[in-house]
GROMACS .gro file of C-alpha atoms in nm:
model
  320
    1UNK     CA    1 -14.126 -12.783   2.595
    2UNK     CA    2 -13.865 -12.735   2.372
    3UNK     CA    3 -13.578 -12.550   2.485
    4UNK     CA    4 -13.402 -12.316   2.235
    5UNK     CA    5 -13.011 -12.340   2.180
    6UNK     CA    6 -12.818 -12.073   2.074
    7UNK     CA    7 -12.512 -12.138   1.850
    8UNK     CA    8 -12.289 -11.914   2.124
    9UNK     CA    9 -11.948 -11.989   2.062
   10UNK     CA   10 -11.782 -12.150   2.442
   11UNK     CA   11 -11.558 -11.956   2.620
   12UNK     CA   12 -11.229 -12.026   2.566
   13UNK     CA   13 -11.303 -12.107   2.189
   14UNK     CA   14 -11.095 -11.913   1.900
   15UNK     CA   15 -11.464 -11.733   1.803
   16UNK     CA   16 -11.504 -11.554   2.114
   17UNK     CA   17 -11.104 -11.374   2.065
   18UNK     CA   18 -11.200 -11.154   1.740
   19UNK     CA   19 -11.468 -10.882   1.892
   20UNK     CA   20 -11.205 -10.847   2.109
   21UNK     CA   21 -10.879 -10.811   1.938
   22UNK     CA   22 -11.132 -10.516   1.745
   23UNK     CA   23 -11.221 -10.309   1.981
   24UNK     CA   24 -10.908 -10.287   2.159
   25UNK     CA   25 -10.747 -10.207   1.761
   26UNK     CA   26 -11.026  -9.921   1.760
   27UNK     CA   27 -10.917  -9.817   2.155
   28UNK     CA   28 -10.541  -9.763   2.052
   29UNK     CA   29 -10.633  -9.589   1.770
   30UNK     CA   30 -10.836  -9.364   1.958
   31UNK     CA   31 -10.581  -9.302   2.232
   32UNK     CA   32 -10.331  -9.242   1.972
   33UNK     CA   33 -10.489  -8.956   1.813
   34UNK     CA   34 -10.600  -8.809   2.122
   35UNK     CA   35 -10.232  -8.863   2.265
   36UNK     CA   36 -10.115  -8.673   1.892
   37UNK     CA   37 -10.369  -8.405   1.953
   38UNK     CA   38 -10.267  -8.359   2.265
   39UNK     CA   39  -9.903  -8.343   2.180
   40UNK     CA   40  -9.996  -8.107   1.891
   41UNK     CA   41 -10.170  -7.874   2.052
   42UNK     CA   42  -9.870  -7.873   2.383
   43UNK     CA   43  -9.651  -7.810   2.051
   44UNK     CA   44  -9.917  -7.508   1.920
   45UNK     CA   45  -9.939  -7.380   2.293
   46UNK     CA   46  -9.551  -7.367   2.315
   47UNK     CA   47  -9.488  -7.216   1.973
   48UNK     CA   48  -9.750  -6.963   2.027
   49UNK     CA   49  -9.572  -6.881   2.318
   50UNK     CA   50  -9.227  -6.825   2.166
   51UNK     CA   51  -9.374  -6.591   1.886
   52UNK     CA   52  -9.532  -6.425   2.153
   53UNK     CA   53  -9.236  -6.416   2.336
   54UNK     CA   54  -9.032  -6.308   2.034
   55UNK     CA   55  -9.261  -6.020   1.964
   56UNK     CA   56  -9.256  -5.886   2.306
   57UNK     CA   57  -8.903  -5.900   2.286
   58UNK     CA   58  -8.883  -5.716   1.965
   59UNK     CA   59  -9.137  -5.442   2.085
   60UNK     CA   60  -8.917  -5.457   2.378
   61UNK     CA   61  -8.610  -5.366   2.179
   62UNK     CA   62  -8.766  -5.100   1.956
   63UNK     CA   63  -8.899  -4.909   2.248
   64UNK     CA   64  -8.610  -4.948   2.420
   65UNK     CA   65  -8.398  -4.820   2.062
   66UNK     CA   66  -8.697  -4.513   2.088
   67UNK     CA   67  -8.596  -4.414   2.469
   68UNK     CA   68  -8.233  -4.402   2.364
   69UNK     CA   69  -8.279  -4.210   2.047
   70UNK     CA   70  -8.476  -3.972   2.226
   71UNK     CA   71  -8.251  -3.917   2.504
   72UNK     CA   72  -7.950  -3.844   2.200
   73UNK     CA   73  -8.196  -3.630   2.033
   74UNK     CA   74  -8.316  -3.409   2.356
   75UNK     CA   75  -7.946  -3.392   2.425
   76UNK     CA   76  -7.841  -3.267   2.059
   77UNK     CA   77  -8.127  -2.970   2.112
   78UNK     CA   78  -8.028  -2.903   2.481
   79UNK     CA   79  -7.632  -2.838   2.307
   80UNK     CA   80  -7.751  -2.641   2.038
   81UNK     CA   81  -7.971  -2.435   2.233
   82UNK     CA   82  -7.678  -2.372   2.421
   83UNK     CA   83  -7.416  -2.253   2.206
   84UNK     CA   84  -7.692  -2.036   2.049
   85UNK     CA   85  -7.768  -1.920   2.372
   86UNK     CA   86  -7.408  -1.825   2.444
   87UNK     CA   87  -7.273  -1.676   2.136
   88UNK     CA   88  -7.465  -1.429   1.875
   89UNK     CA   89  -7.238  -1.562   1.649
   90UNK     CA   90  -7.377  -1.911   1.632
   91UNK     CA   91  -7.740  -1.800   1.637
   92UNK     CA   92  -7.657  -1.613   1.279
   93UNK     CA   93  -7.487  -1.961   1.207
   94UNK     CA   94  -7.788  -2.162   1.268
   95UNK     CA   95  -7.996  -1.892   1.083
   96UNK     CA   96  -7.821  -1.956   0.764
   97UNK     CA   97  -7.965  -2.333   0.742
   98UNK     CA   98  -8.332  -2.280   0.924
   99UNK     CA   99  -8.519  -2.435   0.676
  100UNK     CA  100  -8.287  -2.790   0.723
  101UNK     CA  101  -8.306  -2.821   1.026
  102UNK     CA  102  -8.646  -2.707   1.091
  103UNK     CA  103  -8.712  -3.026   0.855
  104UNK     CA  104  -8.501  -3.279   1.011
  105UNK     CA  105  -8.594  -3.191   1.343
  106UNK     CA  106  -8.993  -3.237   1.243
  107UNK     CA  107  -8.896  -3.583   1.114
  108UNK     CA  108  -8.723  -3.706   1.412
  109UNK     CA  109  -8.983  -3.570   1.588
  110UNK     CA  110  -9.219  -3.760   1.394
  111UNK     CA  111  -9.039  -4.069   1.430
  112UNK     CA  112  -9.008  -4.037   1.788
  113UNK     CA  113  -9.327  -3.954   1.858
  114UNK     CA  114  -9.457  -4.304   1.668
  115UNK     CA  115  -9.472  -4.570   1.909
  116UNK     CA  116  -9.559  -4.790   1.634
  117UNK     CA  117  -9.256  -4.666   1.475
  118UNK     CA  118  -9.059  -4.925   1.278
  119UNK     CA  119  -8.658  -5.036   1.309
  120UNK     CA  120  -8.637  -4.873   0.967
  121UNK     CA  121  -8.782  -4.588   1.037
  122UNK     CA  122  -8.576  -4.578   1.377
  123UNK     CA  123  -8.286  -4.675   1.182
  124UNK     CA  124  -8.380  -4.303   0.976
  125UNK     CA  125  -8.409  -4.109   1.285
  126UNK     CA  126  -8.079  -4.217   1.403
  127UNK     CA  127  -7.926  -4.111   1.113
  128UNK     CA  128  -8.116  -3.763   1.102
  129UNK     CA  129  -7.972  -3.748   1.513
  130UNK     CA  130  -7.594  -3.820   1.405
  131UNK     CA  131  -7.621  -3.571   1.122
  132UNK     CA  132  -7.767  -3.348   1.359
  133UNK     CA  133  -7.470  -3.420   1.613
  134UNK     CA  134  -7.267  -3.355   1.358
  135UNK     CA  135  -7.382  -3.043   1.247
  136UNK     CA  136  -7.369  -2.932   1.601
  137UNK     CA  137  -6.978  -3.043   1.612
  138UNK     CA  138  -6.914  -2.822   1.302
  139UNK     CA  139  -7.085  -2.522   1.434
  140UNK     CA  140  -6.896  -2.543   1.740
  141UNK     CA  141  -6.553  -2.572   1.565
  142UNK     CA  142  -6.690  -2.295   1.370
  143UNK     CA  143  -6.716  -2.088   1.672
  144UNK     CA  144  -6.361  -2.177   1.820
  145UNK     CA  145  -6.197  -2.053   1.514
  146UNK     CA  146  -6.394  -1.741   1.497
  147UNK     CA  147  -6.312  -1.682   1.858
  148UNK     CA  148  -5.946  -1.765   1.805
  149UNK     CA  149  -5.974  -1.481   1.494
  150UNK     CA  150  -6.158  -1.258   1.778
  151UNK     CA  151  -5.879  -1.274   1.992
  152UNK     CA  152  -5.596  -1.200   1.727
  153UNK     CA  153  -5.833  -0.946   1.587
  154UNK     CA  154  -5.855  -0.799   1.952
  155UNK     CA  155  -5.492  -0.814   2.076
  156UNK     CA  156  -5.427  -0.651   1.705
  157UNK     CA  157  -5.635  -0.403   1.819
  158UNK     CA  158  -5.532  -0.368   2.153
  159UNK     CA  159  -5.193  -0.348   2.023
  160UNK     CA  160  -5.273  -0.089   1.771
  161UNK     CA  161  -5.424   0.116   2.042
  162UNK     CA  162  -5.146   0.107   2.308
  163UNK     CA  163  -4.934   0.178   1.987
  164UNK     CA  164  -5.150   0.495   1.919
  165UNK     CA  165  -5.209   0.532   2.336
  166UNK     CA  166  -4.852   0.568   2.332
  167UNK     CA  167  -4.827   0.774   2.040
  168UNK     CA  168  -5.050   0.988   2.162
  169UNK     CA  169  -4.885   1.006   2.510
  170UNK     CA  170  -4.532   1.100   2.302
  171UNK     CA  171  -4.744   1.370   2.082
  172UNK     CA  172  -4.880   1.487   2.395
  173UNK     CA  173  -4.560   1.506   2.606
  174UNK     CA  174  -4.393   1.661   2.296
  175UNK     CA  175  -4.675   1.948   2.253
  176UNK     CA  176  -4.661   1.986   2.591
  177UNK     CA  177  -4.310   2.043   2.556
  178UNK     CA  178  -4.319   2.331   2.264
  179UNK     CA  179  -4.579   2.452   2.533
  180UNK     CA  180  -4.339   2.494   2.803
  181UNK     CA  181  -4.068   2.614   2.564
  182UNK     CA  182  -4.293   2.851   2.388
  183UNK     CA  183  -4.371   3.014   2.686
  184UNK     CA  184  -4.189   3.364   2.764
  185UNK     CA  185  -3.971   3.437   3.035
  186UNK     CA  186  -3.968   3.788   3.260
  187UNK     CA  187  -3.664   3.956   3.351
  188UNK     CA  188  -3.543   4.271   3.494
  189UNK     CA  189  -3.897   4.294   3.688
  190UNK     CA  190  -4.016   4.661   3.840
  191UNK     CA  191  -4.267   4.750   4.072
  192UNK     CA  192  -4.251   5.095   4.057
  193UNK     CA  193  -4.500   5.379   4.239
  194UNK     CA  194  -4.557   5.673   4.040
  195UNK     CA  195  -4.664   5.994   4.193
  196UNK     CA  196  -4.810   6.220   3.922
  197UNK     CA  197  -4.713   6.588   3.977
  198UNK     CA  198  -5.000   6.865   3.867
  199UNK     CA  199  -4.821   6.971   3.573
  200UNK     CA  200  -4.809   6.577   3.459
  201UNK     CA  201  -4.486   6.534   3.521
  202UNK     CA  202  -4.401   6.176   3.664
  203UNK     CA  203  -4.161   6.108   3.960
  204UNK     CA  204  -4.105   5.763   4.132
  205UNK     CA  205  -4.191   5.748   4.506
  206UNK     CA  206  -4.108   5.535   4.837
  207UNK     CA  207  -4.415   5.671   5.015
  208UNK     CA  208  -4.791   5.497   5.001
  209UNK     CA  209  -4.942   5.847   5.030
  210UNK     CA  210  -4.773   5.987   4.715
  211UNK     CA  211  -4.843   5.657   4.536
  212UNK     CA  212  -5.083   5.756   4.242
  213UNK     CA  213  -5.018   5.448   4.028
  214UNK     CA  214  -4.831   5.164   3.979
  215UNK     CA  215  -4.626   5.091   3.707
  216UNK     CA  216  -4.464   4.768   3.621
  217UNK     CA  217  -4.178   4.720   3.375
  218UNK     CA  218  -3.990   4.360   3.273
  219UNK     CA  219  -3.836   4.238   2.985
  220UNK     CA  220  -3.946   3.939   2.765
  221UNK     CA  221  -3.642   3.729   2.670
  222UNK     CA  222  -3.545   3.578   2.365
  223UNK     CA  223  -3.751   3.284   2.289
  224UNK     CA  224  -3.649   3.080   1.978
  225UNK     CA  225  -3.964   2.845   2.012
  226UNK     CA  226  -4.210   3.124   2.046
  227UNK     CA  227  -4.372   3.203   1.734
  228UNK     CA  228  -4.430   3.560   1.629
  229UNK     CA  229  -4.770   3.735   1.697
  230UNK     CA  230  -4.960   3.857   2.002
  231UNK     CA  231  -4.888   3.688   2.330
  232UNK     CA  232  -5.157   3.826   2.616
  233UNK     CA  233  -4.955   3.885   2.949
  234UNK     CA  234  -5.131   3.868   3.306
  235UNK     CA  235  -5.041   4.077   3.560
  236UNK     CA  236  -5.100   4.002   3.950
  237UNK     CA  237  -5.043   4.298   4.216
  238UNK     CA  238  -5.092   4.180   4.562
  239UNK     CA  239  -5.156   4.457   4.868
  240UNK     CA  240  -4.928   4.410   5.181
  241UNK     CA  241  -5.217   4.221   5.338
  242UNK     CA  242  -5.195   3.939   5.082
  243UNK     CA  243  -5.531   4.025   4.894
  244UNK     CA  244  -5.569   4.075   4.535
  245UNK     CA  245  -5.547   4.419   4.348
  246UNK     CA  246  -5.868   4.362   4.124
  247UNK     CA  247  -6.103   4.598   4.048
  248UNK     CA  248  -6.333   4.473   3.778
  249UNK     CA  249  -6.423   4.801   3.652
  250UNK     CA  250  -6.090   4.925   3.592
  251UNK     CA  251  -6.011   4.598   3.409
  252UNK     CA  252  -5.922   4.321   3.639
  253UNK     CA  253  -6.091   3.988   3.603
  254UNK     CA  254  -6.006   3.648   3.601
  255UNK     CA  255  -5.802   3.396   3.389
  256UNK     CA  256  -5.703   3.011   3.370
  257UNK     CA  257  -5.367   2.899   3.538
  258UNK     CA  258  -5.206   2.589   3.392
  259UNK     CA  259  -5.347   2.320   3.601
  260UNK     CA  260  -5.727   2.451   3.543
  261UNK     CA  261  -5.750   2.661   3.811
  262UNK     CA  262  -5.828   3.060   3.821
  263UNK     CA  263  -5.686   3.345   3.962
  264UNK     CA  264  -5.725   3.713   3.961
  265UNK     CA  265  -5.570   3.958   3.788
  266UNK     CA  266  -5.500   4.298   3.787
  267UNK     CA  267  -5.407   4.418   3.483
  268UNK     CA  268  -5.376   4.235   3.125
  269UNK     CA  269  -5.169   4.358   2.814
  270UNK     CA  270  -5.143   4.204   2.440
  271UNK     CA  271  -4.785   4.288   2.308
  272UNK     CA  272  -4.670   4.210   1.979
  273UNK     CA  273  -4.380   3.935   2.021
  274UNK     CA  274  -4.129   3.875   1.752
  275UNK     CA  275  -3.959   3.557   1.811
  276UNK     CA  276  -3.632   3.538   1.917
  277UNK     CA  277  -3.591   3.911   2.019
  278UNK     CA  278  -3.599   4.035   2.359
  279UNK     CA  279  -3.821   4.327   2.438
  280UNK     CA  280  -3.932   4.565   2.726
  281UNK     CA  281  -4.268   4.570   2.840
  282UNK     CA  282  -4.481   4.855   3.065
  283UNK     CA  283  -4.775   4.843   3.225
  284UNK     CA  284  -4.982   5.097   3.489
  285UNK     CA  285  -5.217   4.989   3.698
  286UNK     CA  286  -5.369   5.337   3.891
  287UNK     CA  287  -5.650   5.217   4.174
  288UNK     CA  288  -5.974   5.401   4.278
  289UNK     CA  289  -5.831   5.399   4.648
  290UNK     CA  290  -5.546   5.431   4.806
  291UNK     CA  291  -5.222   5.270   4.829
  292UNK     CA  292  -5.128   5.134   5.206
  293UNK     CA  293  -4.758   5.103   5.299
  294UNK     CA  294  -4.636   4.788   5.341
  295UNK     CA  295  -4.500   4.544   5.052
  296UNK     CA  296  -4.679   4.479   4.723
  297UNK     CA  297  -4.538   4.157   4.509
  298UNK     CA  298  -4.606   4.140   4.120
  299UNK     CA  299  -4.632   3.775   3.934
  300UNK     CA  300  -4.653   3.761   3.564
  301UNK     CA  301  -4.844   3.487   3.405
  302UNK     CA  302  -4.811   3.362   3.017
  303UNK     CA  303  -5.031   3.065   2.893
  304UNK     CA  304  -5.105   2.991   3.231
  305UNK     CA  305  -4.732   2.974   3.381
  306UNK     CA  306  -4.610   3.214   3.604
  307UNK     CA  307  -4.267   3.381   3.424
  308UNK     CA  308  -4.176   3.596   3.678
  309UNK     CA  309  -4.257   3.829   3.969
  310UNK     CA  310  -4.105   4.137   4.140
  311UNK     CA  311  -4.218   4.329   4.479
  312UNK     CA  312  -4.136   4.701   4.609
  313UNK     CA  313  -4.216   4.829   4.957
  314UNK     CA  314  -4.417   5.149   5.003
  315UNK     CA  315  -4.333   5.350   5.334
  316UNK     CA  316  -4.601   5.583   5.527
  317UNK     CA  317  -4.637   5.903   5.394
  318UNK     CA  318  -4.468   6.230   5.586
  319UNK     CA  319  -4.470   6.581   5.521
  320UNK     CA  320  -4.229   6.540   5.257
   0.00000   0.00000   0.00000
């Protein structure tokens, strides 16, 4: 039997080093590429990761632009709803330029409202905000200087009034003063009882029974002030027991004293003044009663002021 022999080169021998020296050529290579893909794709993973880092930090920024914007924004409306708030003045301001601001404050709005919104388009909405601001600052100066005019307008006024205040005070005080000096003055003042005889004769009397009237007689001095014309004269008779001689039917009533008040009166009389002559004036008063004894006192009154009085004293009545 023949035994077959293979041409197998012996170990050791320079035939058996190539299949060798190949496959660890084709091993390197292979570890080097997956080594490089490996790096790569580390390098991929980490620059992935910075974009992704760099976006979220941009998004991060623009938000965070967005927040402050708004905050500016909400605090440019909370001031202008303010001042309109607190002066009618401003509101007619604000009127005058509706339409502009209605239209910037849609588009900040707008802006705001974007969360997709870009830097640009941030970038606008700032701008709209500082004109806003702006705007804001102008009406308010606006205001101050109005308010200063206000306040010179109103001391001008106030001024002007205590000017005319006083004025008037000075008119008044003077008028008042013509009052005072155009009122007459009594003199030479009479109470005198009159007992009327049956033939009509007239003879004074000290006694309360022969007392048929009254008659009282004074003169008006000379008053330079007092204009010419009728001057109505009150007359006041009061009993011995203080009360009033007034009997409406016989023409007593009442009339206005100076300081508003009334009082009684017996008798009234229009004379005929002519200024700056003295005259003598008369005047009855007859009662539907008697006459007690006892004193009776006469005041004369004259716009209101009393300008003069008199009194006689009536005895009891005797045989004679």
């Amino acid at each position: 039997m023949t035994e077959n022999t293979f041409n197998t080169p012996a170990q050791g021998s320079p035939g058996s080093e190539k299949p060798k020296s190949r496959n660890g050529l084709i091993y390197g290579i292979l570890i080097a590429a997956l080594a490089g893909t490996w790096v790569y794709m580390l390098y991929d993973k980490n620059k992935t990761t910075d974009t992704i880092a760099q976006q979220t930090s941009q998004i991060d920024s623009i938000s965070s632009s967005r927040d402050a914007l708004q905050q500016e924004y909400n605090a440019a409306n909370a001031r202008l709803d303010d001042l309109i708030s607190q002066n009618s003045r401003m509101d007619s301001l604000v009127k005058t330029k509706d339409k502009e601001l209605a239209d910037m404050k849609s588009r900040i709005s707008s802006i705001l409202s974007n969360k997709n919104a870009t830097q640009a388009q941030l970038a606008e909405a700032r701008k709209m905000i500082e004109q806003l601001k702006g705007n804001i600052e102008g009406y308010t100066q606006t205001i101050e200087r109005l308010e200063g005019e206000k306040i010179i307008l109103t001391g001008e006024r106030d001024y002007a009034r205590q000017e005319r205040d006083s004025l008037g005070v000075q008119k008044a005080q003077l008028d008042k003063k013509v009052s005072l000096g155009s009122v007459l003055h009594a003199s030479n003042i009479h109470l005198l009882p009159i007992n009327v005889k049956k033939n009509g004769k007239e003879v004074e009397t000290t006694k309360a029974k022969r007392a048929d009237m009254m008659r009282i007689t004074f003169d008006l001095d000379e008053n330079r002030i007092s204009e010419t014309g009728d001057k109505e004269l009150f007359v006041a008779i009061s009993a011995p027991d203080g009360s009033p001689l007034a009997v409406e039917a016989l023409g007593s009533g009442r009339f206005t004293l100076s300081d508003g008040t009334e009082k009684l009166y017996t008798a009234k009389k229009t004379v005929s003044y002519t200024q700056g002559e003295k005259q003598t004036v008369s005047m009855d008063w007859k009662q539907n009663s008697d006459f007690k004894p006892g004193d009776y006192s006469v005041e004369i009154y004259h716009n209101g002021y009393k300008i003069g009085s008199g009194k006689v004293t009536l005895k009891k009545g005797g045989l004679f």
